[in-house]
mmCIF file of C-alpha atoms in Angstrom:
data_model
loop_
_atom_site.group_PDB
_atom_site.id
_atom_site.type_symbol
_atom_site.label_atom_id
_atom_site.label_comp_id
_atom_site.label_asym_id
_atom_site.label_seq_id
_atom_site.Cartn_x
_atom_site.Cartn_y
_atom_site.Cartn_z
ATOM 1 C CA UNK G 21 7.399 18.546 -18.334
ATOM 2 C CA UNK G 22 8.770 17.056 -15.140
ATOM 3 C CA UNK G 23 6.701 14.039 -14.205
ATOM 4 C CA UNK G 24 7.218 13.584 -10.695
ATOM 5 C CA UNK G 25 8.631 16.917 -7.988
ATOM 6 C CA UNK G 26 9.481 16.417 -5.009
ATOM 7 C CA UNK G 27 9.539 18.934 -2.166
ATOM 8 C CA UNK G 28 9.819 19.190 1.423
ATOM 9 C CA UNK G 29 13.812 18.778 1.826
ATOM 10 C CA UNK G 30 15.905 20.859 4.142
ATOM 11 C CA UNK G 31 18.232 20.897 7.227
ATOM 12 C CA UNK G 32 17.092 19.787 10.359
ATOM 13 C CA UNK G 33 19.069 18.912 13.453
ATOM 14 C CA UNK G 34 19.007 15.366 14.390
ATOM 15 C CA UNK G 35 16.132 13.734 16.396
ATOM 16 C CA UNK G 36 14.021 16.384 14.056
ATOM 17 C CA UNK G 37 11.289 16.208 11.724
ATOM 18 C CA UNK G 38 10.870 16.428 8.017
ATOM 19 C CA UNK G 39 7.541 15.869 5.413
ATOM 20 C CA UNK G 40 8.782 15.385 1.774
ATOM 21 C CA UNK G 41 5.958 15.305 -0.877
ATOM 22 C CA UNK G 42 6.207 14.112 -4.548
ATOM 23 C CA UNK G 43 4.205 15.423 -7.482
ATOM 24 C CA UNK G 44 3.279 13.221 -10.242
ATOM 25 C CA UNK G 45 2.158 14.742 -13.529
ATOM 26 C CA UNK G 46 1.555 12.497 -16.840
ATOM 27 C CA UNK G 47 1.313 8.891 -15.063
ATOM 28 C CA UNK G 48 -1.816 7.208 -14.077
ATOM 29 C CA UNK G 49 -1.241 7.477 -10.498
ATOM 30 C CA UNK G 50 -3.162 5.404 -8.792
ATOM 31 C CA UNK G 51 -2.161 2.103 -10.104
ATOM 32 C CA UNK G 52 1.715 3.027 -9.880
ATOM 33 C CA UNK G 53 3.921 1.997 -7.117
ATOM 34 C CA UNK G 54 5.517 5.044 -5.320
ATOM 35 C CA UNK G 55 9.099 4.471 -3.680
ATOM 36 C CA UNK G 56 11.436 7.035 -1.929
ATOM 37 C CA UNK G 57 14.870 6.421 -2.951
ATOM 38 C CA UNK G 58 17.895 8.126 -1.341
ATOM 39 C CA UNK G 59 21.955 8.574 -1.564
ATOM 40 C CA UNK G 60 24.475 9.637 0.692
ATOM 41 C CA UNK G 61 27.496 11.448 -0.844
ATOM 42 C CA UNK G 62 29.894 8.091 -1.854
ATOM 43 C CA UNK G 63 27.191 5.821 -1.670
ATOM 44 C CA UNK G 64 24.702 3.787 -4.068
ATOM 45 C CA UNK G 65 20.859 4.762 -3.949
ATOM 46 C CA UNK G 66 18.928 2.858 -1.972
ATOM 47 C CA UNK G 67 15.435 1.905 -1.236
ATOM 48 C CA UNK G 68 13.653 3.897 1.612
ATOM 49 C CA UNK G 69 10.112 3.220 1.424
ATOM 50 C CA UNK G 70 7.756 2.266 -0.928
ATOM 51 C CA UNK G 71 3.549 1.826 -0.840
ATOM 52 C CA UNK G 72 1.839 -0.091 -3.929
ATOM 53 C CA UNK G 73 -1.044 0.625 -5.344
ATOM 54 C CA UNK G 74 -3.357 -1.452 -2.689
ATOM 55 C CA UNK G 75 -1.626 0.551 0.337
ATOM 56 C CA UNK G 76 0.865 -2.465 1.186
ATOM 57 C CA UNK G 77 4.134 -0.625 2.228
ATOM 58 C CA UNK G 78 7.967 -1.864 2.858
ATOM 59 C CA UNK G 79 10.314 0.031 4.382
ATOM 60 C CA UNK G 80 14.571 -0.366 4.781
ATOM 61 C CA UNK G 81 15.180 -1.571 8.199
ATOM 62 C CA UNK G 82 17.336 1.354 8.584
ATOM 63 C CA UNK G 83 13.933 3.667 8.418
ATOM 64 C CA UNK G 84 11.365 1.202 10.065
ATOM 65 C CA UNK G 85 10.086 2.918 13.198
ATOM 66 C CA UNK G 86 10.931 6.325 12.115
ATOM 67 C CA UNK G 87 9.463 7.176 8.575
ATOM 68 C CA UNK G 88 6.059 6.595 7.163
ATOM 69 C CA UNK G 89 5.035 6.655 3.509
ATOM 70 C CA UNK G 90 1.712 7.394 2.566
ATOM 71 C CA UNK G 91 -0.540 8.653 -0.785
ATOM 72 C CA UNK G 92 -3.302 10.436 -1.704
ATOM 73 C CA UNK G 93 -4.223 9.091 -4.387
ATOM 74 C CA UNK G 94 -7.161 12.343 -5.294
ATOM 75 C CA UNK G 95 -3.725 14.794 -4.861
ATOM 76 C CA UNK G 96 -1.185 12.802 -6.902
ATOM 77 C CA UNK G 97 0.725 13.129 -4.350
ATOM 78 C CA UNK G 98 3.428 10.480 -2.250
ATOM 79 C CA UNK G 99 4.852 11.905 1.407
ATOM 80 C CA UNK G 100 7.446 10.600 3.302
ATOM 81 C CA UNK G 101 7.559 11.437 7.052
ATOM 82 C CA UNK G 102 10.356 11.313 8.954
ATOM 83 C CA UNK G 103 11.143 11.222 12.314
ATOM 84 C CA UNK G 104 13.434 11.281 14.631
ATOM 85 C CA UNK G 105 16.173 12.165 11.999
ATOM 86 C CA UNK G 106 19.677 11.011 12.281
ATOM 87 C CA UNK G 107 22.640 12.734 10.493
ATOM 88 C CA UNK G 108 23.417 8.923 8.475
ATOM 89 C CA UNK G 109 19.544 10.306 6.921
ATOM 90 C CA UNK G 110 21.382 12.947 5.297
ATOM 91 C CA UNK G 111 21.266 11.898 1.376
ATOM 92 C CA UNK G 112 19.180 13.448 -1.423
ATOM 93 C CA UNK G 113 15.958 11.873 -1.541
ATOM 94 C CA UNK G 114 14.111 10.673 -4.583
ATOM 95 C CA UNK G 115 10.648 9.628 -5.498
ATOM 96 C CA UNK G 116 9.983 6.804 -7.816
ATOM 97 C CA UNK G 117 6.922 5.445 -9.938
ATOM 98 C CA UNK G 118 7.130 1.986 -10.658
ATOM 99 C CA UNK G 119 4.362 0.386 -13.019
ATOM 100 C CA UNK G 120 5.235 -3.026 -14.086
ATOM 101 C CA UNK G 121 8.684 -2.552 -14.103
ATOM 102 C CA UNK G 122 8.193 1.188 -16.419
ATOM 103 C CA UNK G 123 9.960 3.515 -13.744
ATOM 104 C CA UNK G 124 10.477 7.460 -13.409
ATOM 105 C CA UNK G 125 12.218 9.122 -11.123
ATOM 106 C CA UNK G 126 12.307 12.580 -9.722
ATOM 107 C CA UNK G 127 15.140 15.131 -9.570
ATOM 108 C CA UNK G 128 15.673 14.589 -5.856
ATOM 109 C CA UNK G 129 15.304 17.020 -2.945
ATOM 110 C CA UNK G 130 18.577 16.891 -0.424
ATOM 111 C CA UNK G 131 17.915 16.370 3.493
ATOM 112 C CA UNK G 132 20.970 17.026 5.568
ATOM 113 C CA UNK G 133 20.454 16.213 9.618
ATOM 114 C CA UNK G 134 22.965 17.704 11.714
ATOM 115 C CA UNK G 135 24.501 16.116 14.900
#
């Protein structure tokens, strides 16, 4: 059983909008760290966002300004919203749990932003 699904990816033109959402199953949410992780096509994963357990977020500088990450703690659920999409966005995006350094990751959902 999958522990954490993400949804919410799709094409979108740039300057767009997108909401991905993450499932988690099987972890004790609420105390986990959530992250959104993505990769380009050639390129490493990287961090996008992430929001501990007290709220506190961080964000790539690449994304500051333009996506928010937020939980709900009651749903078991992480989003991502993005705005104001650029095609260097495109990537499949991933959501992480992070609880003292025990991680899981999702399968990814692709976003691809065209010019």
């Amino acid at each position: 059983q999958e522990q954490l699904v993400e949804s919410g990816g799709g094409l979108v033109q740039a300057g767009g909008s997108l909401r991905l959402s993450c499932a988690a199953s099987r972890i004790i949410f609420h105390i986990n760290t959530m992250g959104w992780y993505r990769q380009a096509p050639g390129k490493e994963r990287e961090l996008v966002a992430t929001i501990t357990d007290g709220d506190m977020t961080n964000y790539a500088d690449s994304v500051k300004g333009r996506f928010t990450i937020s939980r709900d703690n009651a749903k078991r659920t992480v989003y991502l919203q993005m705005n104001s999409l650029k095609p260097e966005d495109t990537a499949v995006y991933y959501c992480n749990s992070d609880l003292r350094g025990v991680r899981n990751w999702g399968k990814g959902t692709l976003v691809t932003v065209s010019s």
